[in-house]
Short mmCIF file of C-alpha atoms in Angstrom, two decimals:
data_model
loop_
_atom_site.label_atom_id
_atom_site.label_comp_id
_atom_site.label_asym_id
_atom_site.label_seq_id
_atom_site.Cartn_x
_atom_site.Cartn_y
_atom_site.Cartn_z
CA UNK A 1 172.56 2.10 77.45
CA UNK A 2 172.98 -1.39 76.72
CA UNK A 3 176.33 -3.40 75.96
CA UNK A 4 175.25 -4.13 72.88
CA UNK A 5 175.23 -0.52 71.82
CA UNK A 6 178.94 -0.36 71.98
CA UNK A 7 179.71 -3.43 69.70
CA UNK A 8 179.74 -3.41 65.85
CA UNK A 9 180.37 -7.91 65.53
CA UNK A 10 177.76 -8.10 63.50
CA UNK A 11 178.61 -5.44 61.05
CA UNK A 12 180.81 -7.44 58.95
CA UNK A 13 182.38 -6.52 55.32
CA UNK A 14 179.90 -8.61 53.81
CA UNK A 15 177.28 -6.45 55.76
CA UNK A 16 178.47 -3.29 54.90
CA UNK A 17 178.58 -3.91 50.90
CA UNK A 18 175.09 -6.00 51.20
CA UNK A 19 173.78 -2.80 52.45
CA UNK A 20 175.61 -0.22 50.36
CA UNK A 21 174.40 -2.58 47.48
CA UNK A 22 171.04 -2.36 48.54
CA UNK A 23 170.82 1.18 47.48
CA UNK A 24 171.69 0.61 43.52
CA UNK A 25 175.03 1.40 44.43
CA UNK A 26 178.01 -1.78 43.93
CA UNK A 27 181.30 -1.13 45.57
CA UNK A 28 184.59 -1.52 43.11
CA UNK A 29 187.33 -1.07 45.40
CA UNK A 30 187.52 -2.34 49.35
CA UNK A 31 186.38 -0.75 52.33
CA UNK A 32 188.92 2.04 53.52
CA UNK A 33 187.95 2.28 57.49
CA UNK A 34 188.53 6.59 58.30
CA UNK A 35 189.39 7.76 61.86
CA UNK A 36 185.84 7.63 63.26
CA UNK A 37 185.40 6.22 67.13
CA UNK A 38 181.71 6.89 67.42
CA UNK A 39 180.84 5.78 64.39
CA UNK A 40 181.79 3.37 61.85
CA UNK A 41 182.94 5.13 58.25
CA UNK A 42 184.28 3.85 55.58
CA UNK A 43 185.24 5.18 51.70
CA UNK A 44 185.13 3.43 48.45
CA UNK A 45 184.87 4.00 45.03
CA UNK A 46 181.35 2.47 43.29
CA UNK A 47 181.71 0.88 39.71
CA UNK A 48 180.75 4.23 38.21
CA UNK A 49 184.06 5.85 39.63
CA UNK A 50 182.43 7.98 41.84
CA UNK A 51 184.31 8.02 45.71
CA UNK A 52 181.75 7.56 48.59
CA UNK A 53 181.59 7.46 51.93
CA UNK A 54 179.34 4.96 54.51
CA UNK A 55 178.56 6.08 57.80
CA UNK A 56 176.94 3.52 59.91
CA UNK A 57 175.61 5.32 63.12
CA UNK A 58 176.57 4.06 66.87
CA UNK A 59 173.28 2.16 67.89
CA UNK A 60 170.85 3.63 70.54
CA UNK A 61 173.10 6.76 70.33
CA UNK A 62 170.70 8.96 68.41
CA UNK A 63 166.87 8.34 67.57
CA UNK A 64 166.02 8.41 63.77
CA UNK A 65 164.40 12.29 63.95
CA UNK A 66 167.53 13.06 65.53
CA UNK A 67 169.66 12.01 62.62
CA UNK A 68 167.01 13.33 60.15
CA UNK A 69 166.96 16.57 61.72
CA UNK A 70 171.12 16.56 61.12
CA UNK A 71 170.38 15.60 57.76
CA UNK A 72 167.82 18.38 57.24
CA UNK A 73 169.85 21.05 58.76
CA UNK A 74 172.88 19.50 56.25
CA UNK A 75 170.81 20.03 53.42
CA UNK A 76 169.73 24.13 54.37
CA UNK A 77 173.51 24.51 54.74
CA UNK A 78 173.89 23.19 51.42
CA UNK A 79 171.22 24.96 50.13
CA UNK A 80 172.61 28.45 51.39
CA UNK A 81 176.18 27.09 49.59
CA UNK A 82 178.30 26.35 52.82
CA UNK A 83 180.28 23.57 52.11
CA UNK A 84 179.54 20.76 53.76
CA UNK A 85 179.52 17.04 52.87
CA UNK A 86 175.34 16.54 52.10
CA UNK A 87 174.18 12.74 52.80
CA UNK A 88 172.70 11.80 49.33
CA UNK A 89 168.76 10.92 49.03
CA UNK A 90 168.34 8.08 47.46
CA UNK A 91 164.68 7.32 46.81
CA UNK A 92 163.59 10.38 48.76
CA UNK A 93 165.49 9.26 51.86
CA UNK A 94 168.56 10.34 53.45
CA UNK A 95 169.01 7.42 56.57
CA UNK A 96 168.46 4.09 55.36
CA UNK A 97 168.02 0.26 57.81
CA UNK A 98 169.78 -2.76 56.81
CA UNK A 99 170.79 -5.59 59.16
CA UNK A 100 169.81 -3.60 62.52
CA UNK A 101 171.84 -0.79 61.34
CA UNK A 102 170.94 2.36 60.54
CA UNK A 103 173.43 4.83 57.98
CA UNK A 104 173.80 7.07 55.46
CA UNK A 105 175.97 7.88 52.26
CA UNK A 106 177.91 10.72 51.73
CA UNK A 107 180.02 12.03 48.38
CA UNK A 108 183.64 11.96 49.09
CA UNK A 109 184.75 15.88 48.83
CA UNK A 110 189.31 14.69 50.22
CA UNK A 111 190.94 17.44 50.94
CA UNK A 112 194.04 18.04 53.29
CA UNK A 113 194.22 19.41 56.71
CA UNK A 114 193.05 22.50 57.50
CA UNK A 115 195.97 24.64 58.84
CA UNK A 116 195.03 26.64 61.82
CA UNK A 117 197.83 28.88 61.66
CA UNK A 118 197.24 29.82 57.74
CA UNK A 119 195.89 33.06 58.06
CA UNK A 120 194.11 33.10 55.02
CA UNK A 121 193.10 29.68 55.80
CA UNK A 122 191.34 31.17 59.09
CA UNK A 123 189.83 33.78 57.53
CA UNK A 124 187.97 31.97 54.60
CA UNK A 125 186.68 29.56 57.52
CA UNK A 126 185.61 32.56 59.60
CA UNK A 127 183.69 33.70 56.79
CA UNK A 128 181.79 30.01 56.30
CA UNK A 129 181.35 29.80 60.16
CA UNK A 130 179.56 32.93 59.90
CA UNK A 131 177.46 31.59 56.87
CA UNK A 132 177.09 28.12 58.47
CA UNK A 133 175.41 30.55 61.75
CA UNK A 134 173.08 32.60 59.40
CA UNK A 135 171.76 29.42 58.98
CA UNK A 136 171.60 28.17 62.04
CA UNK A 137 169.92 31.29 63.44
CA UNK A 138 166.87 30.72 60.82
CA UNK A 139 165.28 28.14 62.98
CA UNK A 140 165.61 25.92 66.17
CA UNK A 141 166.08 22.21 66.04
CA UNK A 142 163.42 20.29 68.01
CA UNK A 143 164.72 16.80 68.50
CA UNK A 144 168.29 17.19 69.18
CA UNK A 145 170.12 18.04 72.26
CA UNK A 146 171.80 21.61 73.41
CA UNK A 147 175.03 21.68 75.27
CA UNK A 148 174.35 22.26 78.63
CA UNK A 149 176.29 22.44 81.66
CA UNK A 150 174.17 19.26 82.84
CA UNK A 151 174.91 17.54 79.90
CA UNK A 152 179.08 18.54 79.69
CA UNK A 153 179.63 18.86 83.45
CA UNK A 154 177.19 17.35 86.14
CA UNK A 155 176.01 14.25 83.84
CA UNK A 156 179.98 13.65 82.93
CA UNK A 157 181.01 14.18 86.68
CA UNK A 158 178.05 11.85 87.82
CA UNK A 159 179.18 9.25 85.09
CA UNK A 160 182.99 9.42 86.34
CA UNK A 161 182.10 8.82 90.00
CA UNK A 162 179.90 5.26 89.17
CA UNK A 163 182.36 4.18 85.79
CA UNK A 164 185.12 2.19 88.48
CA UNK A 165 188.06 4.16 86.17
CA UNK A 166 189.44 6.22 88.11
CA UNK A 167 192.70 4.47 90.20
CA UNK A 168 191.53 4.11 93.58
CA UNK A 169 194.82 6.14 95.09
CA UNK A 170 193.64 9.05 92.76
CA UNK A 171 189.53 9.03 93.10
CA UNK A 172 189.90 11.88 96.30
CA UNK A 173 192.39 13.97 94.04
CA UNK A 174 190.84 13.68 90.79
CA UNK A 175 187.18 14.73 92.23
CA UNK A 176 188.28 17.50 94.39
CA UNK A 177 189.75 19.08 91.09
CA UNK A 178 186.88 18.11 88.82
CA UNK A 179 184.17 19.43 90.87
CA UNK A 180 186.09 22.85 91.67
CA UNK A 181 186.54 22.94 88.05
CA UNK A 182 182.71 22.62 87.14
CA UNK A 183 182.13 24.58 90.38
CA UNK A 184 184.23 27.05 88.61
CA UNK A 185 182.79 27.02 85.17
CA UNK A 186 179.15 27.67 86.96
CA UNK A 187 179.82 30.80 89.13
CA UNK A 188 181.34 31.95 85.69
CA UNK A 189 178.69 30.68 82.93
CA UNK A 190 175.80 33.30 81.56
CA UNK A 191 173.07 32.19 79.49
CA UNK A 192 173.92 33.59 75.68
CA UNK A 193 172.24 33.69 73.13
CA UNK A 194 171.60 30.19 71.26
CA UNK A 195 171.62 28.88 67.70
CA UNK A 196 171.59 25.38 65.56
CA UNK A 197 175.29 24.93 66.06
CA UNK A 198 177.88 22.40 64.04
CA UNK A 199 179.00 21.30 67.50
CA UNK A 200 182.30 19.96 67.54
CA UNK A 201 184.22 22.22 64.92
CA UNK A 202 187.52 21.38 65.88
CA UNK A 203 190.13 21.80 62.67
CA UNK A 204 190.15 18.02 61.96
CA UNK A 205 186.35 18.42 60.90
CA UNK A 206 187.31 20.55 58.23
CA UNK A 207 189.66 19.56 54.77
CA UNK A 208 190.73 22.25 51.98
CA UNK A 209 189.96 21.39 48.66
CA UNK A 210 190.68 23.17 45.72
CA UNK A 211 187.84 25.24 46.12
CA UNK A 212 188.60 26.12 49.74
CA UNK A 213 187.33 24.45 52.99
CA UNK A 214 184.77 21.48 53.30
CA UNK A 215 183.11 21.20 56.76
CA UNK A 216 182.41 17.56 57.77
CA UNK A 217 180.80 15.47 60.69
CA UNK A 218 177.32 16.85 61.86
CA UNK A 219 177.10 14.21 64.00
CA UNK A 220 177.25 16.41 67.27
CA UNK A 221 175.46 19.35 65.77
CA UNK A 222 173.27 21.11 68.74
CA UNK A 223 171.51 24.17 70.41
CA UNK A 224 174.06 26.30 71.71
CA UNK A 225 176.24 29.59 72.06
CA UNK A 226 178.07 30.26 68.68
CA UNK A 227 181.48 30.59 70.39
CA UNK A 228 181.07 27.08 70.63
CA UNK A 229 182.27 26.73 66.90
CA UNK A 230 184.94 29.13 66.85
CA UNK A 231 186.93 28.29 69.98
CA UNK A 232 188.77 25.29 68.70
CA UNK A 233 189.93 27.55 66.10
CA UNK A 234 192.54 29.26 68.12
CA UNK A 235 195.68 28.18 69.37
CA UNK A 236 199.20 29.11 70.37
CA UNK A 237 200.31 31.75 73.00
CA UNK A 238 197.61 34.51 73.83
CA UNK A 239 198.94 37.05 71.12
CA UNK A 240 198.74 34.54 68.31
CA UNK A 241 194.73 33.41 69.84
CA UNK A 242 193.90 37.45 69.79
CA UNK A 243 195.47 37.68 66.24
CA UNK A 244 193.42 34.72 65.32
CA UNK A 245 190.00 36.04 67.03
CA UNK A 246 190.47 38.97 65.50
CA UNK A 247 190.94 37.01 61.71
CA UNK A 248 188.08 34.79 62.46
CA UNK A 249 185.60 37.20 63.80
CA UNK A 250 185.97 39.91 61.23
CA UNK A 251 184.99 37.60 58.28
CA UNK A 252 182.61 35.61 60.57
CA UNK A 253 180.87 39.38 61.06
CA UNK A 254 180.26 39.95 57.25
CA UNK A 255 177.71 37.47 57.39
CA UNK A 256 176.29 36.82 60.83
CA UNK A 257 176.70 38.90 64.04
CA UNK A 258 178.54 38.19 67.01
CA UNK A 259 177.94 39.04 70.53
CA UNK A 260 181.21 39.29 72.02
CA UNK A 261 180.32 38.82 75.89
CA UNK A 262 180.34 35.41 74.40
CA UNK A 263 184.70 35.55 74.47
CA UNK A 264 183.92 34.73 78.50
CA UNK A 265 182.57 31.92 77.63
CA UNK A 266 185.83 30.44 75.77
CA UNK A 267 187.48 28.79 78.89
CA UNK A 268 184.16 27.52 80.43
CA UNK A 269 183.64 25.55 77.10
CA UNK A 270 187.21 24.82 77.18
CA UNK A 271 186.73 22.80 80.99
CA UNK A 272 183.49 21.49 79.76
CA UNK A 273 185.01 20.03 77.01
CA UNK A 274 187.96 18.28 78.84
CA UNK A 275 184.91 16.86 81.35
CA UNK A 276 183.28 15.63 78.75
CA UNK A 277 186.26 14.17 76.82
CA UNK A 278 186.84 11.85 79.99
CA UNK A 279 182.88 11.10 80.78
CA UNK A 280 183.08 9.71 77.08
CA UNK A 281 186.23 7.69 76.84
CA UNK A 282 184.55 5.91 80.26
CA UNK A 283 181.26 5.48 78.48
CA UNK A 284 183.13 4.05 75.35
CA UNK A 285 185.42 1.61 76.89
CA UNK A 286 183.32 -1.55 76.65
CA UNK A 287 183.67 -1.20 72.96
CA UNK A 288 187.09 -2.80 72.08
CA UNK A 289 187.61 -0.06 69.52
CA UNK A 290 188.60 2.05 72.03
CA UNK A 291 190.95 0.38 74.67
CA UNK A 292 192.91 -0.59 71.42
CA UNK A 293 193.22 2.79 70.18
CA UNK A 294 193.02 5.04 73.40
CA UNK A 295 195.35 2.12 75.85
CA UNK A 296 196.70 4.74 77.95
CA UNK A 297 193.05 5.94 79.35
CA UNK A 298 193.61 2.43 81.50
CA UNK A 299 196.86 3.43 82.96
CA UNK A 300 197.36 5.56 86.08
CA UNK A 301 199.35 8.26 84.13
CA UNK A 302 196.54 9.47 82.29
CA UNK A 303 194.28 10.27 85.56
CA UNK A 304 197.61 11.82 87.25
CA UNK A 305 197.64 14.27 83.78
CA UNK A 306 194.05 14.74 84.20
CA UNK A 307 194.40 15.99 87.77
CA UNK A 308 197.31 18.24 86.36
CA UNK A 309 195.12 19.22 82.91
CA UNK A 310 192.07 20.25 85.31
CA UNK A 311 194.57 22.25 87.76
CA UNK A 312 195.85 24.27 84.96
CA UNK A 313 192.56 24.91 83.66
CA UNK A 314 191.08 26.36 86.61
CA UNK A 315 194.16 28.88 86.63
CA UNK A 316 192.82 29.83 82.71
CA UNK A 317 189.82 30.20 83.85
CA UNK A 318 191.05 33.45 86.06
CA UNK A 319 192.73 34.71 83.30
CA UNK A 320 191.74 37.94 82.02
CA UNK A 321 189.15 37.40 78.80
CA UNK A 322 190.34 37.44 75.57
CA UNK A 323 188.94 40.79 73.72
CA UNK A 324 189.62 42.09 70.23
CA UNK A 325 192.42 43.76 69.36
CA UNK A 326 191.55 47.27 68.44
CA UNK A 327 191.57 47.80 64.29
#
């Protein structure tokens, strides 16, 4: 991937409303930038009163009938009443090109933070996840990726060893731990069953509205086990996780099924993740968003809480599975 993929100069202000514009649609308030790193977002309010929001992708990240088939699968979940923020078609189309860009609009649903440790909160969720899955089971996307253990583990691992970040003093340490991590996560991975996934479902991808939750971000939806979007849900010691799984799974099993050999694969995810987390602050770095807002990924410290992070996690990983509490 080129330098030039990880630079946004040339989408200016003047830019951004010359191509919002360009869609019948005139800005009346300024550009509010939201907490997006991959890609570049921003909300207004249009002349008409109506609250938007402007997503301009990451170039060369995604191909078009990547982001089309994101859109499409946006659109079934719509269609089957999950709620989800819907890119608008304007003209019949749902990614539009302006100035070497490409992007999309989106209606503005607010909200506030989800709160993981609402138990009603969780449930309602568990009972979209499950809808958002019944959906997701209906057909198989053909252009966009899965997660893999390639694509989280060696691939990251492999990007790590060429990138030049980690300290010099720490490469030996930091390896030896990272590859008995992912050495770990194989002799412990199963191949489960797979589904059109939302992909990164942590609790800051979904606000509460009035109405209940809104799901946001598609932008890493993918083929893959459907623990995958439950996992992030749970936190705290392992009582309060169990009393969560068992929350979130219940509703999640009024609409969709769950195969719960799938729980084993909650700490695997959990190590690919953290892999993956580094492999893409490395890839990121020549784009000046991120040493301002992640500085510490250039100091020593972070690889020395890395080493520590992946240590811990290989002692989860021989932890005894989580499993439902009996009703």
């Amino acid at each position: 991937m080129s330098d030039a993929a990880f630079h946004y100069q040339a989408l200016t202000p003047d830019l951004i409303l010359d191509a919002v514009e360009s869609l019948g649609i005139y800005p009346e308030t300024g550009l509010l930038a939201l907490n997006s790193y991959e890609n570049r977002v921003y909300q207004f309010r249009c002349d008409r009163g109506r609250r938007y929001v402007a997503k301009f992708y990451r170039p060369e990240r995604w191909s078009d009938a990547q982001i089309l088939e994101e859109h499409s699968f946006a659109f079934e979940l719509a269609e089957a009443e999950v709620p989800l923020a819907v890119p608008l078609c304007i003209d019949g189309q749902s990614l539009h090109h302006f100035g070497g860009f490409r992007f999309a609009l989106f209606p503005s649903i607010g909200g506030r933070g989800f709160e993981v440790d609402n138990l009603e909160q969780l449930e309602t969720v568990g009972h979209f996840i499950g809808r958002l899955h019944q959906v997701g089971k209906s057909a198989a996307f053909t252009s966009r990726e899965a997660l893999t253990l390639k694509g989280f583990g060696d691939d990251s691992l492999a990007w790590l060893r060429q990138s030049g970040h980690v300290p010099p003093y720490l490469e030996q340490a930091f390896f030896t731990v990272a590859e008995q991590l992912l050495q770990a996560v194989k002799s412990r991975w199963f191949e489960a069953g797979t589904l059109r996934l939302h992909g990164d479902l942590h609790p800051g991808n979904i606000l509460w509205t009035p109405d209940g939750p809104g799901f946001v971000d598609l932008d890493d939806a993918r083929t893959g086990p459907a623990i995958q979007d439950l996992w992030m849900m749970l936190s705290g010691d392992r009582s309060q996780r169990l009393l969560q799984l068992e929350i979130l799974l219940e509703a999640y099993e009024e609409f969709c099924s769950f195969d719960t050999r799938e729980l084993a694969l909650i700490e695997p995810l959990r190590a690919l993740r953290m892999l993956h987390h580094t492999a893409w602050l490395s890839r990121r770095w020549a784009d000046p968003a991120f040493p301002m807002h992640f500085p510490w990924f250039a100091g020593d410290k972070y690889w020395e809480q890395q080493i520590l992070a992946f240590k811990e996690q290989l002692a989860n990983l021989d932890e005894p599975v989580l499993s439902l509490i009996p009703y």
